[in-house]
Amino acid sequence: MTWSASARGAHQPDNTAFTQQRLPAWQPLLSAGITLPLFFCAGLAFIGLGLGLFYSSNGIKELEYDYTGNPGTGNCSLCAAEGQGRAPPPNCSCAWYFSLPELFPGPVYLYYELSNFYQNNRRYGVSRDDAQLSGLASALRHPANECAPYQYSATGLPIAPCGAIANSLFNDSFSLWHQRQPGGSYVEVPLDRTAIAWWTDYHVKFRNPPLVNGSLALAFRGTAPPPNWHRPVYELSPDPNNTGFINQDFVVWMRTAALPTFRKLYARIRQGNYSAGLPRGAYRVNITYNYPVSAFGGHKLIILSNISWMGGKNPFLGIAYLVVGSLCILMGFVMLVVYIRYQDQDDDDNDDE
Amino acid sequence: NNKVDFSYNQLADPNFSFYDNTLVEAVKSEDHLVYLFFLCLSLCHTVMSEEKVEGELVYQAQSPDEGALVTATRNFGFVFCSRTSETITVIEMGKTRVYQLLAILDFSNERKRMSVVVRTPENRVMLFCKGADTIICELLHPSCASLSDVTMDHLDDFASEGLRTLMIAYRELDNAFFQTWIKKHSEACLTLEDRERKLAMVYEEVERDLMLLGATAIEDKLQSGVPETIVTLSKAKIKVWVLTGDKQETAVNIAYSCRIFKDEMDGVFIVEGTDRETVLQELRTARYKMKPESLLESDPINICLARKPKMPIRVLDEIPNGNYGLVISGYSLAYALEGNMELELVRTACMCKGVICCRMTPLQKAQVVDLVKRYKKVVTLAIGDGANDIGMIKGIGHEGMQAMLSSDFAFCRFRYLQRLLLVHGRWSYSRMCKFLSYFFYKNFAFTLVHFWYAFFNGFSAQTVYDTWFITCYNMIYTSLPVLGLSLFEKDVNETWSLCYPELYEPGQHNLYFNKKEFIKGLMHGIYSSFVLFFVPMGTIFNSERSDGKDISDFQSFSLLVQTTLIWVMTMQIALRTNSWTLISHTFTWGSLGLYFCVLFFLYSDGLCLRFPSTFHFLGVARNNLSQPQMWLCLVLSTVLCMIPVIGYNFLKPLLWPVNVDKVLNRIHFCLKHPLPPPVQTKVKHPGLRRSAYAFSHKQGFGDLITSGKTLKSSAFMKKQEVL
């Protein structure tokens, strides 16, 4: 339809490619010649990638121990039984003995894992005050309402750090001992407890309130620790760079998990003789058993693991890639068969017409 | 043939051309009947004249026919000059004469005629009448019988050429008779109750024993492209019904020249019964011929009808054994539209390729449209040009407003219809459907993730996503691509959609968006949400980064799911986009880029530290998007969501082909092997373009003139009624 410029009506749109919808367009078509090779290539690529992922995940060594203390599962059951129904639970120690027949290649990481612990529960997840944790003095004295009922202590003091997440801070502690020769003495393996939190969390997101007269304790004066804590937040660690809100254990804990079973980094083993990994020999993990999990049917695990280029042991991606790759190829074959079978029929139809 | 030279007449309209010299000779020889014939034409009308410039007469006619007739008369030397409410001034061959206008017996749809009563300067009272031939010939004086027969033959000839005909007659009134009649007339005019009927009776008293003067026939040029358009529309499975007030012959003729009826048709049924039984019989006979089994009791529709006779039912399509046409006249239609006959009419008419309803009143037009809508549950498109089509366009029987005001679309050529329907209508439909199904899909996939997550968060209504993502998802991240799709998407371009009208069919059957498509979208959404939840969940479950720090936290999971979701949605819209313009590229990939920009902004240190209780996701994007497993998860989920779509789109036309798929296949084949694109075949139509239209006069103008108010012109162009 051509319109002469002189005959244009008042409401007639401009005769441009845009308004008249004549923009040059690329019309790709997923024809058989493209779709089928695409499926086969994608399938092969996925299988290749899947194999790589699967083997690198399989190459990762992992050692785990459930120290929840269900009856008859080792010496932690005593602690579990002792803590049954008592709040706060008494101090109790137990140990996990294991031996390595060969070198556990490093760097080795020590994790704890909790299960059936719903850190992703909505009401639990919001029960924190990020303003307070970012070191705002005003927020320190006036915790956010989301923190209730862990907003103010029984005596009316603001709780720092407030909220249910902080209140439920994981407080078991571990130490690792190595026995080089059978019957020999145990030597403590140095655990690096720094740099276990995200760099951004430790350096940017979490900050202590401004010091008062150079003292963190004074800065926190007039606040109460969460009810479950035995010591105030500024005494979490003697290291001034690792105490208060920037205590790494605390920071790690405050990054709440997405799923009810989760593991968190406890320490890295990378110092001294152990930088290349854990040499063969017998080991003992001393566990300070404080954290009650039997009330909610949870489990506590301790895990030693090393990692590869794509992180920790997680066979899911490798298997998923293998499955999807095979699916692509299978689907490609089905489509090929259908195409050959019905394409002829189509041609016949066209000829008939 | 030479053009007649009208130079003897100073007032002739120079644009008028006429080719028959004998008529001019007759005028010049001052034959009495010819004189009366032209006098009648110059007096009996409701045209208004205007003299804007000295000596230049301009006529304003409410129907183009009248304008044409008065203009022709003017050229022959009977110039209608001016009128007041009581006089009409005519220049007859140079002599100015003033006629006293005594009464206008106005046109109405029932009367189908109009008359004027004038007193000549010689003090004779004359009645001039013009009207539809069927009406006039019944009012003629018996002495005109032989002339009437000749005239009827001529009229048949005219009608078969598709001309619009009128009969002209006069009667000289006895003065005494006139005096008594005019008294009755003014009484009837002043009646408050039942005025129309009383007036009609008074009119009938005087409009009898008419002396036949002759007949006129007017040719209307069919607009260019009408037959081609109708052929194209019927290829698109659009059934065309002509609803007209014309004579049957005229209507059938038009139908042939418009290619609604074709010579190669197996038969044309004509229903013209004048009582109930005959009409019923005719309809049944027609149906018996088209599909004998449809009259048996075992016919599914008959069974259905027998079961629930009073329910508003939907009559299914029936397949006849050939191509048939149906012609039904207004008289028969009156019976056919009665209660229990409706169904017979619908069933018979819908089996025919073309249906012509002639001699219809405006109300009947509306009734027929309503009938088809009611029983077939289809979309009807009523096209008309005049006031008598309004009822049909609006679906109710009110007249009086201009057709254009009551119409949804107005355009000036019938042939624009094919582009409107086949190109713009089709694009619009497919765009709307794509928009809808994508919109439902993207929100199902977005929302249902929470359903799966509920099983893992203790049913605590925890949202998977960052609140800011929820805010922006529909408004910012995914709105532009679908907007671009619904503005610029073309599955095939306009040339192809005009070449293959079959492509229009899916819209008629609601194929692109219906309950089934909605369910498909829902299932696809459920599947996508399943993938979107479980693949990221598997990826981050107890997983660590390559520096040993855990990334199984809620915020990383949110980020992973929402980034994957955005990727999946982008790829899905990419799969649905057939035509990639610069704008589609910008919108689709731009939205994806925008997502990442907004993401890094919302998760930036500055913003999060400034408003720590509003923006919680500090550093999540940086920490996670650098991890290979995040991208591996993203690719996996996106591919998993695409496989079924590509597979389905590939297999569907092979396994369950519909007509459109074959057409599209052919188009793609042609595109790949660039043969010259098939030239649209011109439909051959007879050299003589014929057309005839309803008697397009309107009621009420006579009253207007006698009341002395100015007549406003209203020009209507053309008319074609298509259903």
Coordinates of C-alpha atoms in Angstrom, one line a residue, chain A residues 1 3 17-18 20-33 35-36 38-39 42 46 49 53 62 109 111 113 118-123 125-126 128-132 134 136 195-201 204-207 252 255-265 268 303 305-314 316-317 320-321 324 327-328 331 334-336 338-340 342-343 346 349-350 353, chain B residues 415-416 419 427 431 453 455-458 460-463 467 487-494 527 533-557 575 577-583 585 605 609 612-613 615-620 622-624 628-636 639-640 642-644 646-648 650-651 653-655 657 662 665-666 668 671-672:
Chain A
M1 CA 0.0 0.0 0.0
W3 CA 0.5 6.5 0.2
A17 CA 10.1 1.1 8.6
F18 CA 9.4 1.2 12.3
Q20 CA 4.8 0.5 9.3
Q21 CA 6.4 -2.6 10.8
R22 CA 8.8 -3.1 7.9
L23 CA 12.0 -3.4 10.0
P24 CA 14.4 -5.8 8.5
A25 CA 14.0 -9.1 10.3
W26 CA 16.1 -12.2 10.6
Q27 CA 13.8 -15.2 10.6
P28 CA 15.8 -18.2 11.9
L29 CA 14.1 -21.5 11.5
L30 CA 14.7 -24.6 13.6
S31 CA 14.5 -26.9 10.8
A32 CA 15.5 -30.6 10.9
G33 CA 18.9 -29.7 9.5
T35 CA 17.7 -29.1 15.3
L36 CA 18.9 -32.7 14.9
L38 CA 22.0 -29.4 17.7
F39 CA 20.6 -32.1 19.8
A42 CA 24.6 -30.7 22.8
F46 CA 27.0 -32.5 27.9
L49 CA 31.3 -32.2 30.5
L53 CA 32.5 -33.2 36.5
E62 CA 35.6 -36.8 52.2
Y109 CA 38.9 -28.2 55.3
Y111 CA 33.2 -28.6 58.2
E113 CA 27.0 -30.2 59.2
Y118 CA 15.5 -25.0 59.2
Q119 CA 17.6 -22.0 59.0
N120 CA 15.5 -21.1 56.0
N121 CA 12.3 -20.9 58.0
R122 CA 10.8 -17.5 57.1
R123 CA 10.4 -16.2 60.7
G125 CA 15.4 -16.0 58.6
V126 CA 14.2 -12.5 59.2
R128 CA 18.2 -10.4 62.5
D129 CA 19.1 -6.7 62.2
D130 CA 21.6 -6.1 59.5
A131 CA 21.8 -2.5 60.5
Q132 CA 23.0 -3.5 63.9
S134 CA 26.9 -3.3 60.1
L136 CA 25.5 1.4 63.3
A195 CA 39.3 -16.4 56.6
I196 CA 36.5 -18.9 56.8
A197 CA 33.8 -16.4 56.1
W198 CA 33.2 -14.7 52.7
W199 CA 35.6 -11.8 52.2
T200 CA 32.7 -9.4 51.6
D201 CA 30.9 -10.5 54.8
V204 CA 32.2 -5.1 54.4
K205 CA 28.9 -6.4 55.6
F206 CA 29.7 -7.1 59.3
R207 CA 31.3 -4.3 61.3
V252 CA 29.6 -17.8 58.9
R255 CA 24.8 -16.5 56.5
T256 CA 21.8 -18.7 56.8
A257 CA 21.5 -21.9 54.9
A258 CA 19.1 -22.4 52.0
L259 CA 18.2 -26.0 52.9
P260 CA 17.5 -27.8 56.2
T261 CA 20.7 -29.8 55.9
F262 CA 23.7 -27.6 55.5
R263 CA 27.4 -27.6 56.3
K264 CA 29.5 -24.7 57.3
L265 CA 33.2 -24.2 57.3
R268 CA 41.2 -24.8 57.3
I303 CA 33.5 -33.5 58.0
S305 CA 37.2 -32.7 53.0
N306 CA 39.5 -31.4 50.3
I307 CA 38.3 -29.7 47.1
S308 CA 38.9 -29.5 43.4
W309 CA 38.6 -26.7 40.8
M310 CA 34.8 -26.9 41.0
G311 CA 34.5 -26.8 44.7
G312 CA 33.6 -29.6 47.2
K313 CA 32.3 -33.0 46.6
N314 CA 29.0 -32.8 44.8
F316 CA 24.9 -33.9 41.4
L317 CA 26.1 -31.7 38.5
A320 CA 22.8 -34.4 35.9
Y321 CA 25.0 -33.5 32.9
V324 CA 20.7 -34.6 30.3
L327 CA 18.5 -37.4 27.1
C328 CA 19.5 -35.0 24.3
M331 CA 15.6 -37.3 22.0
V334 CA 13.6 -40.2 18.4
M335 CA 13.3 -37.0 16.4
L336 CA 15.4 -38.4 13.6
V338 CA 10.0 -39.5 13.4
Y339 CA 11.4 -37.1 10.9
I340 CA 12.5 -39.9 8.4
Y342 CA 6.9 -38.8 8.6
Q343 CA 8.8 -36.5 6.2
D346 CA 4.5 -35.2 4.1
D349 CA 0.8 -35.5 0.7
N350 CA 2.3 -32.5 -1.1
E353 CA -2.2 -32.0 -3.9
Chain B
R415 CA -10.5 -4.8 -0.8
Y416 CA -8.7 -3.4 2.3
R419 CA -5.2 -7.0 4.3
W427 CA -0.6 -10.9 13.2
R431 CA 0.8 -11.9 18.8
Y453 CA 10.6 -24.9 48.2
F455 CA 8.7 -28.7 51.3
F456 CA 12.2 -27.7 52.3
N457 CA 11.5 -24.7 54.5
G458 CA 8.9 -26.2 56.9
S460 CA 7.0 -21.3 56.4
A461 CA 6.1 -19.2 53.2
Q462 CA 9.7 -18.3 52.7
T463 CA 10.2 -16.8 49.3
T467 CA 12.2 -9.2 47.5
L487 CA 4.5 -5.6 18.8
F488 CA 6.8 -6.9 16.1
E489 CA 6.4 -10.6 15.9
K490 CA 5.6 -11.9 12.5
D491 CA 5.6 -15.7 11.9
V492 CA 5.3 -15.1 8.2
N493 CA 5.4 -11.8 6.4
E494 CA 2.5 -10.0 4.7
Y527 CA 8.0 -28.4 34.6
F533 CA 14.1 -25.4 41.9
F534 CA 15.7 -28.8 41.9
V535 CA 18.7 -28.2 39.6
P536 CA 20.0 -25.2 41.7
M537 CA 19.1 -27.2 44.8
G538 CA 21.2 -30.1 43.7
T539 CA 24.0 -27.8 42.8
I540 CA 24.3 -25.9 46.1
F541 CA 23.4 -28.8 48.4
N542 CA 26.3 -29.1 50.7
S543 CA 28.6 -27.6 48.2
E544 CA 31.6 -25.5 48.6
R545 CA 33.5 -23.0 46.5
S546 CA 36.9 -23.7 45.2
D547 CA 38.3 -21.9 48.3
G548 CA 36.4 -24.1 50.7
K549 CA 33.9 -21.6 51.8
D550 CA 30.3 -22.8 51.7
I551 CA 27.9 -21.4 49.2
S552 CA 24.9 -23.3 50.3
D553 CA 23.4 -20.3 51.9
F554 CA 19.9 -18.9 51.2
Q555 CA 21.1 -15.8 49.5
S556 CA 23.3 -17.7 47.0
F557 CA 20.4 -20.0 46.3
L575 CA 12.3 -19.6 21.0
T577 CA 10.3 -15.1 18.5
N578 CA 10.2 -15.9 14.8
S579 CA 11.3 -12.6 13.4
W580 CA 14.3 -11.0 14.9
T581 CA 14.3 -7.3 14.3
L582 CA 16.8 -5.0 15.8
I583 CA 14.2 -4.2 18.4
H585 CA 17.4 -8.2 19.9
D605 CA 28.5 -2.3 48.9
L609 CA 25.7 -0.2 53.6
P612 CA 21.4 -2.1 55.5
S613 CA 17.9 -3.1 56.6
F615 CA 19.2 -4.4 50.9
H616 CA 20.5 -7.5 52.5
F617 CA 22.3 -9.2 49.6
L618 CA 25.6 -7.5 49.9
G619 CA 28.3 -9.2 47.8
V620 CA 26.2 -12.2 46.8
R622 CA 30.2 -11.1 43.2
N623 CA 30.8 -14.2 45.3
N624 CA 28.6 -16.5 43.3
P628 CA 31.9 -22.3 37.7
Q629 CA 29.2 -24.5 39.2
M630 CA 26.8 -21.6 39.2
W631 CA 27.2 -21.2 35.5
L632 CA 27.1 -25.0 34.9
C633 CA 23.8 -25.1 36.8
L634 CA 22.5 -22.2 34.8
V635 CA 23.3 -23.8 31.5
L636 CA 21.9 -27.1 32.6
V639 CA 18.8 -26.4 28.4
L640 CA 16.5 -28.6 30.3
M642 CA 14.4 -25.7 26.3
I643 CA 14.6 -29.3 25.2
P644 CA 10.9 -30.1 25.5
I646 CA 12.2 -27.5 20.8
G647 CA 11.3 -31.2 20.7
Y648 CA 7.6 -30.4 20.8
F650 CA 9.8 -30.2 16.0
L651 CA 7.6 -33.2 16.5
P653 CA 4.0 -30.7 12.8
L654 CA 5.3 -34.1 11.9
L655 CA 3.1 -36.2 14.1
P657 CA 0.0 -31.8 11.4
K662 CA 1.7 -27.8 5.8
N665 CA 6.3 -25.9 5.5
R666 CA 5.7 -24.9 2.0
H668 CA 9.8 -22.3 4.4
L671 CA 12.1 -19.4 1.3
K672 CA 14.9 -21.9 1.3

